[in-house]
PDB file of C-alpha atoms in Angstrom:
ATOM      1  CA  GLU A1400      -6.383  -5.885 -17.230  1.00 74.00           C
ATOM      2  CA  PRO A1401      -8.535  -6.189 -13.930  1.00 78.00           C
ATOM      3  CA  GLU A1402      -8.961  -3.484 -10.904  1.00 89.00           C
ATOM      4  CA  VAL A1403      -9.099  -2.345  -7.749  1.00 93.00           C
ATOM      5  CA  THR A1404     -12.376   0.167  -7.678  1.00 94.00           C
ATOM      6  CA  GLN A1405     -13.239   2.470  -4.844  1.00 95.00           C
ATOM      7  CA  THR A1406     -16.438   4.260  -4.264  1.00 95.00           C
ATOM      8  CA  PRO A1407     -16.040   7.268  -3.809  1.00 96.00           C
ATOM      9  CA  SER A1408     -13.249   9.081  -4.863  1.00 94.00           C
ATOM     10  CA  HIS A1409     -13.914  11.837  -2.245  1.00 96.00           C
ATOM     11  CA  GLN A1410     -15.734  12.315   0.838  1.00 97.00           C
ATOM     12  CA  VAL A1411     -16.929  14.485   3.026  1.00 97.00           C
ATOM     13  CA  THR A1412     -18.442  14.433   6.168  1.00 97.00           C
ATOM     14  CA  GLN A1413     -18.814  16.441   9.792  1.00 97.00           C
ATOM     15  CA  MET A1414     -17.740  15.074  12.300  1.00 97.00           C
ATOM     16  CA  GLY A1415     -19.544  12.209  14.603  1.00 97.00           C
ATOM     17  CA  GLN A1416     -21.759  11.135  11.500  1.00 97.00           C
ATOM     18  CA  GLU A1417     -20.995   7.677   9.523  1.00 97.00           C
ATOM     19  CA  VAL A1418     -19.057   7.108   6.831  1.00 98.00           C
ATOM     20  CA  ILE A1419     -19.148   3.703   4.479  1.00 97.00           C
ATOM     21  CA  LEU A1420     -16.647   3.351   1.686  1.00 98.00           C
ATOM     22  CA  ARG A1421     -16.807   1.562  -0.426  1.00 97.00           C
ATOM     23  CA  CYS A1422     -14.663  -1.396  -2.867  1.00 97.00           C
ATOM     24  CA  VAL A1423     -15.194  -3.927  -5.261  1.00 96.00           C
ATOM     25  CA  PRO A1424     -12.250  -6.206  -5.744  1.00 95.00           C
ATOM     26  CA  ILE A1425     -10.907  -8.050  -8.057  1.00 94.00           C
ATOM     27  CA  SER A1426     -14.180 -10.966  -9.135  1.00 91.00           C
ATOM     28  CA  ASN A1427     -11.758 -13.933  -8.450  1.00 89.00           C
ATOM     29  CA  HIS A1428      -9.736 -12.580  -5.748  1.00 93.00           C
ATOM     30  CA  LEU A1429     -10.153 -14.025  -1.679  1.00 91.00           C
ATOM     31  CA  TYR A1430      -8.474 -11.929   0.402  1.00 92.00           C
ATOM     32  CA  PHE A1431      -9.601  -8.636   0.837  1.00 95.00           C
ATOM     33  CA  TYR A1432      -7.676  -5.154   3.106  1.00 96.00           C
ATOM     34  CA  TRP A1433      -8.055  -1.334   3.904  1.00 97.00           C
ATOM     35  CA  TYR A1434      -5.208   0.615   4.317  1.00 97.00           C
ATOM     36  CA  ARG A1435      -5.032   4.055   5.109  1.00 96.00           C
ATOM     37  CA  GLN A1436      -3.216   7.270   4.329  1.00 92.00           C
ATOM     38  CA  ILE A1437      -2.875  10.312   6.287  1.00 93.00           C
ATOM     39  CA  LEU A1438      -1.349  13.586   3.951  1.00 89.00           C
ATOM     40  CA  GLY A1439       1.994  13.420   3.985  1.00 83.00           C
ATOM     41  CA  GLN A1440       2.628   9.810   6.142  1.00 86.00           C
ATOM     42  CA  LYS A1441       3.088   6.836   5.388  1.00 87.00           C
ATOM     43  CA  VAL A1442       0.992   3.725   4.218  1.00 92.00           C
ATOM     44  CA  GLU A1443      -0.551   1.613   7.363  1.00 94.00           C
ATOM     45  CA  PHE A1444      -2.361  -1.354   6.944  1.00 94.00           C
ATOM     46  CA  LEU A1445      -6.154  -1.135   8.904  1.00 96.00           C
ATOM     47  CA  VAL A1446      -7.707  -5.017   8.435  1.00 96.00           C
ATOM     48  CA  SER A1447      -7.547  -8.189   6.513  1.00 93.00           C
ATOM     49  CA  PHE A1448     -10.564 -10.127   5.481  1.00 93.00           C
ATOM     50  CA  TYR A1449     -10.871 -13.937   4.157  1.00 91.00           C
ATOM     51  CA  ASN A1450     -13.995 -16.329   4.244  1.00 88.00           C
ATOM     52  CA  ASN A1451     -16.294 -13.790   5.170  1.00 89.00           C
ATOM     53  CA  GLU A1452     -14.478 -13.294   8.602  1.00 92.00           C
ATOM     54  CA  ILE A1453     -11.155 -10.498   9.424  1.00 93.00           C
ATOM     55  CA  SER A1454      -8.380 -12.293   9.717  1.00 91.00           C
ATOM     56  CA  GLU A1455      -6.106  -9.929  11.361  1.00 90.00           C
ATOM     57  CA  LYS A1456      -6.225  -6.042  12.280  1.00 92.00           C
ATOM     58  CA  SER A1457      -4.360  -3.090  13.323  1.00 92.00           C
ATOM     59  CA  GLU A1458      -4.406  -1.139  16.358  1.00 92.00           C
ATOM     60  CA  ILE A1459      -6.081   1.481  14.383  1.00 93.00           C
ATOM     61  CA  PHE A1460      -9.289  -0.500  13.384  1.00 95.00           C
ATOM     62  CA  ASP A1461     -10.946   0.202  16.325  1.00 93.00           C
ATOM     63  CA  ASP A1462     -14.963  -0.117  17.776  1.00 94.00           C
ATOM     64  CA  GLN A1463     -15.485   2.676  15.822  1.00 96.00           C
ATOM     65  CA  PHE A1464     -14.615   1.083  11.769  1.00 97.00           C
ATOM     66  CA  SER A1465     -16.048  -2.239  10.800  1.00 97.00           C
ATOM     67  CA  VAL A1466     -15.926  -3.799   7.438  1.00 96.00           C
ATOM     68  CA  GLU A1467     -18.279  -6.255   5.479  1.00 94.00           C
ATOM     69  CA  ARG A1468     -18.353  -8.248   2.571  1.00 91.00           C
ATOM     70  CA  PRO A1469     -22.731  -7.921   2.002  1.00 86.00           C
ATOM     71  CA  ASP A1470     -22.296  -9.474  -1.440  1.00 86.00           C
ATOM     72  CA  GLY A1471     -19.961 -11.221  -3.875  1.00 78.00           C
ATOM     73  CA  SER A1472     -18.923  -8.010  -5.469  1.00 86.00           C
ATOM     74  CA  ASN A1473     -18.626  -5.502  -2.810  1.00 93.00           C
ATOM     75  CA  PHE A1474     -16.643  -5.118   0.207  1.00 96.00           C
ATOM     76  CA  THR A1475     -16.938  -2.160   2.804  1.00 97.00           C
ATOM     77  CA  LEU A1476     -15.635   0.230   5.446  1.00 98.00           C
ATOM     78  CA  LYS A1477     -17.591   2.030   7.748  1.00 97.00           C
ATOM     79  CA  ILE A1478     -16.613   4.336  10.393  1.00 97.00           C
ATOM     80  CA  ARG A1479     -19.327   4.879  12.706  1.00 96.00           C
ATOM     81  CA  SER A1480     -18.719   8.059  14.512  1.00 95.00           C
ATOM     82  CA  THR A1481     -16.234  10.324  12.135  1.00 97.00           C
ATOM     83  CA  LYS A1482     -13.584  12.047  14.303  1.00 96.00           C
ATOM     84  CA  LEU A1483     -10.965  14.959  12.664  1.00 97.00           C
ATOM     85  CA  GLU A1484      -7.693  12.336  12.937  1.00 96.00           C
ATOM     86  CA  ASP A1485      -9.548   9.855  10.598  1.00 97.00           C
ATOM     87  CA  SER A1486      -9.201  11.990   8.108  1.00 97.00           C
ATOM     88  CA  ALA A1487      -7.195  10.358   5.348  1.00 97.00           C
ATOM     89  CA  MET A1488      -6.798   8.373   1.721  1.00 95.00           C
ATOM     90  CA  TYR A1489      -8.579   5.145   2.089  1.00 97.00           C
ATOM     91  CA  PHE A1490      -6.908   1.897  -0.373  1.00 96.00           C
ATOM     92  CA  CYS A1491      -8.545  -1.412  -0.292  1.00 97.00           C
ATOM     93  CA  ALA A1492      -6.536  -3.726  -1.418  1.00 95.00           C
ATOM     94  CA  SER A1493      -7.341  -7.161  -3.125  1.00 94.00           C
ATOM     95  CA  SER A1494      -5.633 -10.771  -3.400  1.00 92.00           C
ATOM     96  CA  GLY A1495      -5.865 -13.828  -4.832  1.00 90.00           C
ATOM     97  CA  GLY A1496      -3.773 -15.900  -2.144  1.00 84.00           C
ATOM     98  CA  ILE A1497      -2.898 -15.808   0.816  1.00 76.00           C
ATOM     99  CA  THR A1498       1.166 -14.871  -0.497  1.00 76.00           C
ATOM    100  CA  ASP A1499      -0.185 -12.966  -4.219  1.00 83.00           C
ATOM    101  CA  THR A1500       0.812  -9.927  -4.989  1.00 86.00           C
ATOM    102  CA  GLN A1501      -1.703  -6.955  -3.334  1.00 91.00           C
ATOM    103  CA  TYR A1502      -3.727  -5.026  -6.202  1.00 92.00           C
ATOM    104  CA  PHE A1503      -4.814  -1.240  -4.716  1.00 93.00           C
ATOM    105  CA  GLY A1504      -7.332   0.848  -5.954  1.00 93.00           C
ATOM    106  CA  PRO A1505      -7.438   4.424  -6.336  1.00 91.00           C
ATOM    107  CA  GLY A1506      -8.435   4.725  -2.859  1.00 94.00           C
ATOM    108  CA  THR A1507     -11.417   7.387  -1.178  1.00 96.00           C
ATOM    109  CA  ARG A1508      -9.931  10.614  -0.199  1.00 96.00           C
ATOM    110  CA  LEU A1509     -11.947  11.020   3.684  1.00 98.00           C
ATOM    111  CA  THR A1510     -12.046  14.891   4.750  1.00 97.00           C
ATOM    112  CA  VAL A1511     -13.804  14.798   9.061  1.00 97.00           C
ATOM    113  CA  LEU A1512     -14.587  18.260   9.091  1.00 96.00           C
TER     114      LEU A1512
ATOM    115  CA  ALA B 116       8.716  -7.567  14.503  1.00 72.00           C
ATOM    116  CA  GLN B 117       8.494  -5.816  10.759  1.00 76.00           C
ATOM    117  CA  SER B 118       9.572  -3.096   9.309  1.00 86.00           C
ATOM    118  CA  VAL B 119      10.756  -0.854   7.063  1.00 92.00           C
ATOM    119  CA  THR B 120      12.883   2.176   6.930  1.00 94.00           C
ATOM    120  CA  GLN B 121      13.447   4.601   3.389  1.00 96.00           C
ATOM    121  CA  PRO B 122      15.834   6.664   5.029  1.00 96.00           C
ATOM    122  CA  ASP B 123      15.137   9.083   2.351  1.00 95.00           C
ATOM    123  CA  ILE B 124      12.364  11.543   2.217  1.00 94.00           C
ATOM    124  CA  HIS B 125      12.768  13.215  -1.030  1.00 96.00           C
ATOM    125  CA  ILE B 126      15.532  12.665  -4.325  1.00 97.00           C
ATOM    126  CA  THR B 127      16.077  14.717  -6.855  1.00 97.00           C
ATOM    127  CA  VAL B 128      17.452  13.974 -10.181  1.00 97.00           C
ATOM    128  CA  SER B 129      18.217  14.753 -13.564  1.00 97.00           C
ATOM    129  CA  GLU B 130      16.405  13.779 -16.567  1.00 97.00           C
ATOM    130  CA  GLY B 131      18.617  10.889 -17.860  1.00 97.00           C
ATOM    131  CA  ALA B 132      20.697   9.797 -15.310  1.00 97.00           C
ATOM    132  CA  SER B 133      20.146   6.947 -13.188  1.00 97.00           C
ATOM    133  CA  LEU B 134      18.530   6.735  -9.864  1.00 97.00           C
ATOM    134  CA  GLU B 135      18.974   4.435  -6.443  1.00 97.00           C
ATOM    135  CA  LEU B 136      15.807   4.335  -3.829  1.00 98.00           C
ATOM    136  CA  ARG B 137      17.096   3.291  -0.270  1.00 98.00           C
ATOM    137  CA  CYS B 138      15.305   0.055   1.646  1.00 97.00           C
ATOM    138  CA  ASN B 139      16.081  -1.562   4.851  1.00 96.00           C
ATOM    139  CA  TYR B 140      14.014  -3.758   6.278  1.00 93.00           C
ATOM    140  CA  SER B 141      13.927  -5.857   9.719  1.00 88.00           C
ATOM    141  CA  TYR B 142      12.249  -9.212   9.263  1.00 82.00           C
ATOM    142  CA  GLY B 143      12.961 -12.649  11.002  1.00 72.00           C
ATOM    143  CA  ALA B 144      12.883 -14.666   8.446  1.00 77.00           C
ATOM    144  CA  THR B 145      13.433 -14.540   4.134  1.00 77.00           C
ATOM    145  CA  PRO B 146      10.927 -11.224   3.926  1.00 86.00           C
ATOM    146  CA  TYR B 147       8.366 -11.003   1.174  1.00 89.00           C
ATOM    147  CA  LEU B 148       9.690  -7.289  -0.845  1.00 93.00           C
ATOM    148  CA  PHE B 149       8.294  -4.979  -2.559  1.00 94.00           C
ATOM    149  CA  TRP B 150       7.895  -1.427  -4.082  1.00 97.00           C
ATOM    150  CA  TYR B 151       4.823   0.315  -4.969  1.00 96.00           C
ATOM    151  CA  VAL B 152       4.324   3.779  -7.168  1.00 95.00           C
ATOM    152  CA  GLN B 153       2.470   6.464  -6.405  1.00 91.00           C
ATOM    153  CA  SER B 154       1.565   9.399  -8.640  1.00 88.00           C
ATOM    154  CA  PRO B 155      -0.133  12.407  -7.876  1.00 80.00           C
ATOM    155  CA  GLY B 156      -3.783  11.662  -6.722  1.00 73.00           C
ATOM    156  CA  GLN B 157      -3.286   7.886  -7.707  1.00 78.00           C
ATOM    157  CA  GLY B 158      -3.677   4.477  -5.893  1.00 82.00           C
ATOM    158  CA  LEU B 159      -0.257   2.821  -5.340  1.00 90.00           C
ATOM    159  CA  GLN B 160       0.739   0.697  -8.417  1.00 92.00           C
ATOM    160  CA  LEU B 161       3.039  -2.275  -7.827  1.00 93.00           C
ATOM    161  CA  LEU B 162       6.845  -1.844  -9.785  1.00 96.00           C
ATOM    162  CA  LEU B 163       7.949  -5.238  -8.637  1.00 95.00           C
ATOM    163  CA  LYS B 164       8.318  -7.891  -5.899  1.00 93.00           C
ATOM    164  CA  TYR B 165      10.559 -10.062  -4.340  1.00 92.00           C
ATOM    165  CA  PHE B 166       9.943 -13.537  -2.746  1.00 87.00           C
ATOM    166  CA  SER B 167      12.431 -16.052  -3.535  1.00 83.00           C
ATOM    167  CA  GLY B 168      15.189 -16.759  -5.901  1.00 85.00           C
ATOM    168  CA  ASP B 169      17.115 -14.731  -7.916  1.00 87.00           C
ATOM    169  CA  THR B 170      18.111 -11.666  -5.950  1.00 91.00           C
ATOM    170  CA  LEU B 171      18.071  -9.466  -8.818  1.00 96.00           C
ATOM    171  CA  VAL B 172      14.368  -8.670  -9.862  1.00 96.00           C
ATOM    172  CA  GLN B 173      13.236  -6.875 -12.792  1.00 96.00           C
ATOM    173  CA  GLY B 174       9.937  -4.618 -12.801  1.00 96.00           C
ATOM    174  CA  ILE B 175       7.580  -2.462 -15.264  1.00 95.00           C
ATOM    175  CA  LYS B 176       9.228   0.754 -16.123  1.00 94.00           C
ATOM    176  CA  GLY B 177      12.471  -0.195 -16.681  1.00 96.00           C
ATOM    177  CA  PHE B 178      12.790  -0.646 -12.509  1.00 97.00           C
ATOM    178  CA  GLU B 179      14.593  -3.108 -10.800  1.00 97.00           C
ATOM    179  CA  ALA B 180      15.650  -4.709  -7.570  1.00 98.00           C
ATOM    180  CA  GLU B 181      18.131  -5.838  -5.555  1.00 96.00           C
ATOM    181  CA  PHE B 182      17.795  -7.987  -2.612  1.00 95.00           C
ATOM    182  CA  LYS B 183      20.538  -8.085  -0.249  1.00 94.00           C
ATOM    183  CA  ARG B 184      20.089 -10.052   2.898  1.00 91.00           C
ATOM    184  CA  SER B 185      23.756  -9.364   4.351  1.00 92.00           C
ATOM    185  CA  GLN B 186      22.482  -5.553   4.536  1.00 93.00           C
ATOM    186  CA  SER B 187      18.633  -5.804   4.694  1.00 93.00           C
ATOM    187  CA  SER B 188      18.051  -4.107   1.675  1.00 95.00           C
ATOM    188  CA  PHE B 189      15.383  -3.888  -1.257  1.00 97.00           C
ATOM    189  CA  ASN B 190      16.749  -0.779  -2.700  1.00 98.00           C
ATOM    190  CA  LEU B 191      15.100   0.250  -6.272  1.00 98.00           C
ATOM    191  CA  ARG B 192      17.171   1.538  -9.588  1.00 98.00           C
ATOM    192  CA  LYS B 193      17.246   2.422 -12.870  1.00 98.00           C
ATOM    193  CA  PRO B 194      19.482   3.168 -15.696  1.00 97.00           C
ATOM    194  CA  SER B 195      17.670   6.246 -16.742  1.00 97.00           C
ATOM    195  CA  VAL B 196      15.123   8.247 -14.980  1.00 97.00           C
ATOM    196  CA  HIS B 197      12.345   9.796 -17.448  1.00 96.00           C
ATOM    197  CA  TRP B 198      10.248  12.832 -15.894  1.00 95.00           C
ATOM    198  CA  SER B 199       6.799  10.532 -16.136  1.00 94.00           C
ATOM    199  CA  ASP B 200       8.703   8.670 -13.367  1.00 96.00           C
ATOM    200  CA  ALA B 201       8.052  11.551 -10.623  1.00 96.00           C
ATOM    201  CA  ALA B 202       6.340  10.132  -7.899  1.00 96.00           C
ATOM    202  CA  GLU B 203       6.562   9.005  -4.283  1.00 94.00           C
ATOM    203  CA  TYR B 204       7.798   5.615  -3.695  1.00 97.00           C
ATOM    204  CA  PHE B 205       6.980   2.759  -1.301  1.00 96.00           C
ATOM    205  CA  CYS B 206       9.010   0.203   0.084  1.00 96.00           C
ATOM    206  CA  ALA B 207       6.291  -2.873   1.840  1.00 94.00           C
ATOM    207  CA  VAL B 208       6.905  -5.822   3.798  1.00 91.00           C
ATOM    208  CA  VAL B 209       5.254  -8.538   4.431  1.00 86.00           C
ATOM    209  CA  SER B 210       3.475  -9.390   7.650  1.00 78.00           C
ATOM    210  CA  GLN B 211       5.125 -12.058   9.777  1.00 72.00           C
ATOM    211  CA  THR B 212       2.033 -12.696  11.650  1.00 70.00           C
ATOM    212  CA  GLY B 213       0.659 -14.955   8.382  1.00 66.00           C
ATOM    213  CA  ALA B 214      -2.695 -12.475   7.052  1.00 68.00           C
ATOM    214  CA  ASN B 215       0.071 -11.556   4.716  1.00 77.00           C
ATOM    215  CA  ASN B 216      -1.042  -8.336   5.346  1.00 85.00           C
ATOM    216  CA  LEU B 217       2.072  -4.948   3.591  1.00 90.00           C
ATOM    217  CA  PHE B 218       4.412  -2.688   6.395  1.00 91.00           C
ATOM    218  CA  PHE B 219       5.184   0.066   4.521  1.00 93.00           C
ATOM    219  CA  GLY B 220       7.939   2.603   4.478  1.00 94.00           C
ATOM    220  CA  THR B 221       7.693   7.172   4.701  1.00 93.00           C
ATOM    221  CA  GLY B 222       7.988   6.830   1.024  1.00 94.00           C
ATOM    222  CA  THR B 223      10.894   8.631  -1.027  1.00 96.00           C
ATOM    223  CA  ARG B 224       9.677  11.453  -3.232  1.00 96.00           C
ATOM    224  CA  LEU B 225      11.086  11.361  -6.659  1.00 97.00           C
ATOM    225  CA  THR B 226      11.091  14.819  -8.326  1.00 97.00           C
ATOM    226  CA  VAL B 227      12.771  14.863 -12.419  1.00 97.00           C
ATOM    227  CA  ILE B 228      14.215  18.022 -13.491  1.00 96.00           C
ATOM    228  CA  PRO B 229      14.843  18.485 -17.263  1.00 90.00           C
TER     229      PRO B 229
END
């Protein structure tokens, strides 16, 4: 069964450093998402991406964040200058259509020291 | 604006007992509703979804949920819980803005005792 994959599974970084989280969505999916879950809190939407552009973003997704689909398979989330409060689990998701089920990856745990 | 409330933070049930996890939503139209499960250290797995039609939906692992518009609820049920069902359960509703992003509830942690 196709699945969404994410790398790395765990990333530790120093405050102020740039990080790139990588996702490989399900191959025939067209809609891509990033969510995050701070420890002990609910899953929060960050950004959605379709047709090589952002379709929606939350207030969390400020200028420090960016997304890119650099090739036909990868979907990345970049945090330019990490803050302590960026420590969270980051989930990538993809879906085949605008109302289709979103399939989630296993997540990347980001720890900012 | 859309939102989801899961009133129970933590529920403990005995193995073999029945289970009901509550979810209430706020939404301006007919909602698209989901239940996801997250095992420790794992990602989110879809249990079931409601888009339209029959208000009682069946999912994986023996779970079902009933959409009740009059109560703005979408409660998850299972007749007999297994120890492997211990996990965090999230109810979610699709955004009304058209981008299809999900709004999640705060989750209910299920503990199963032998």
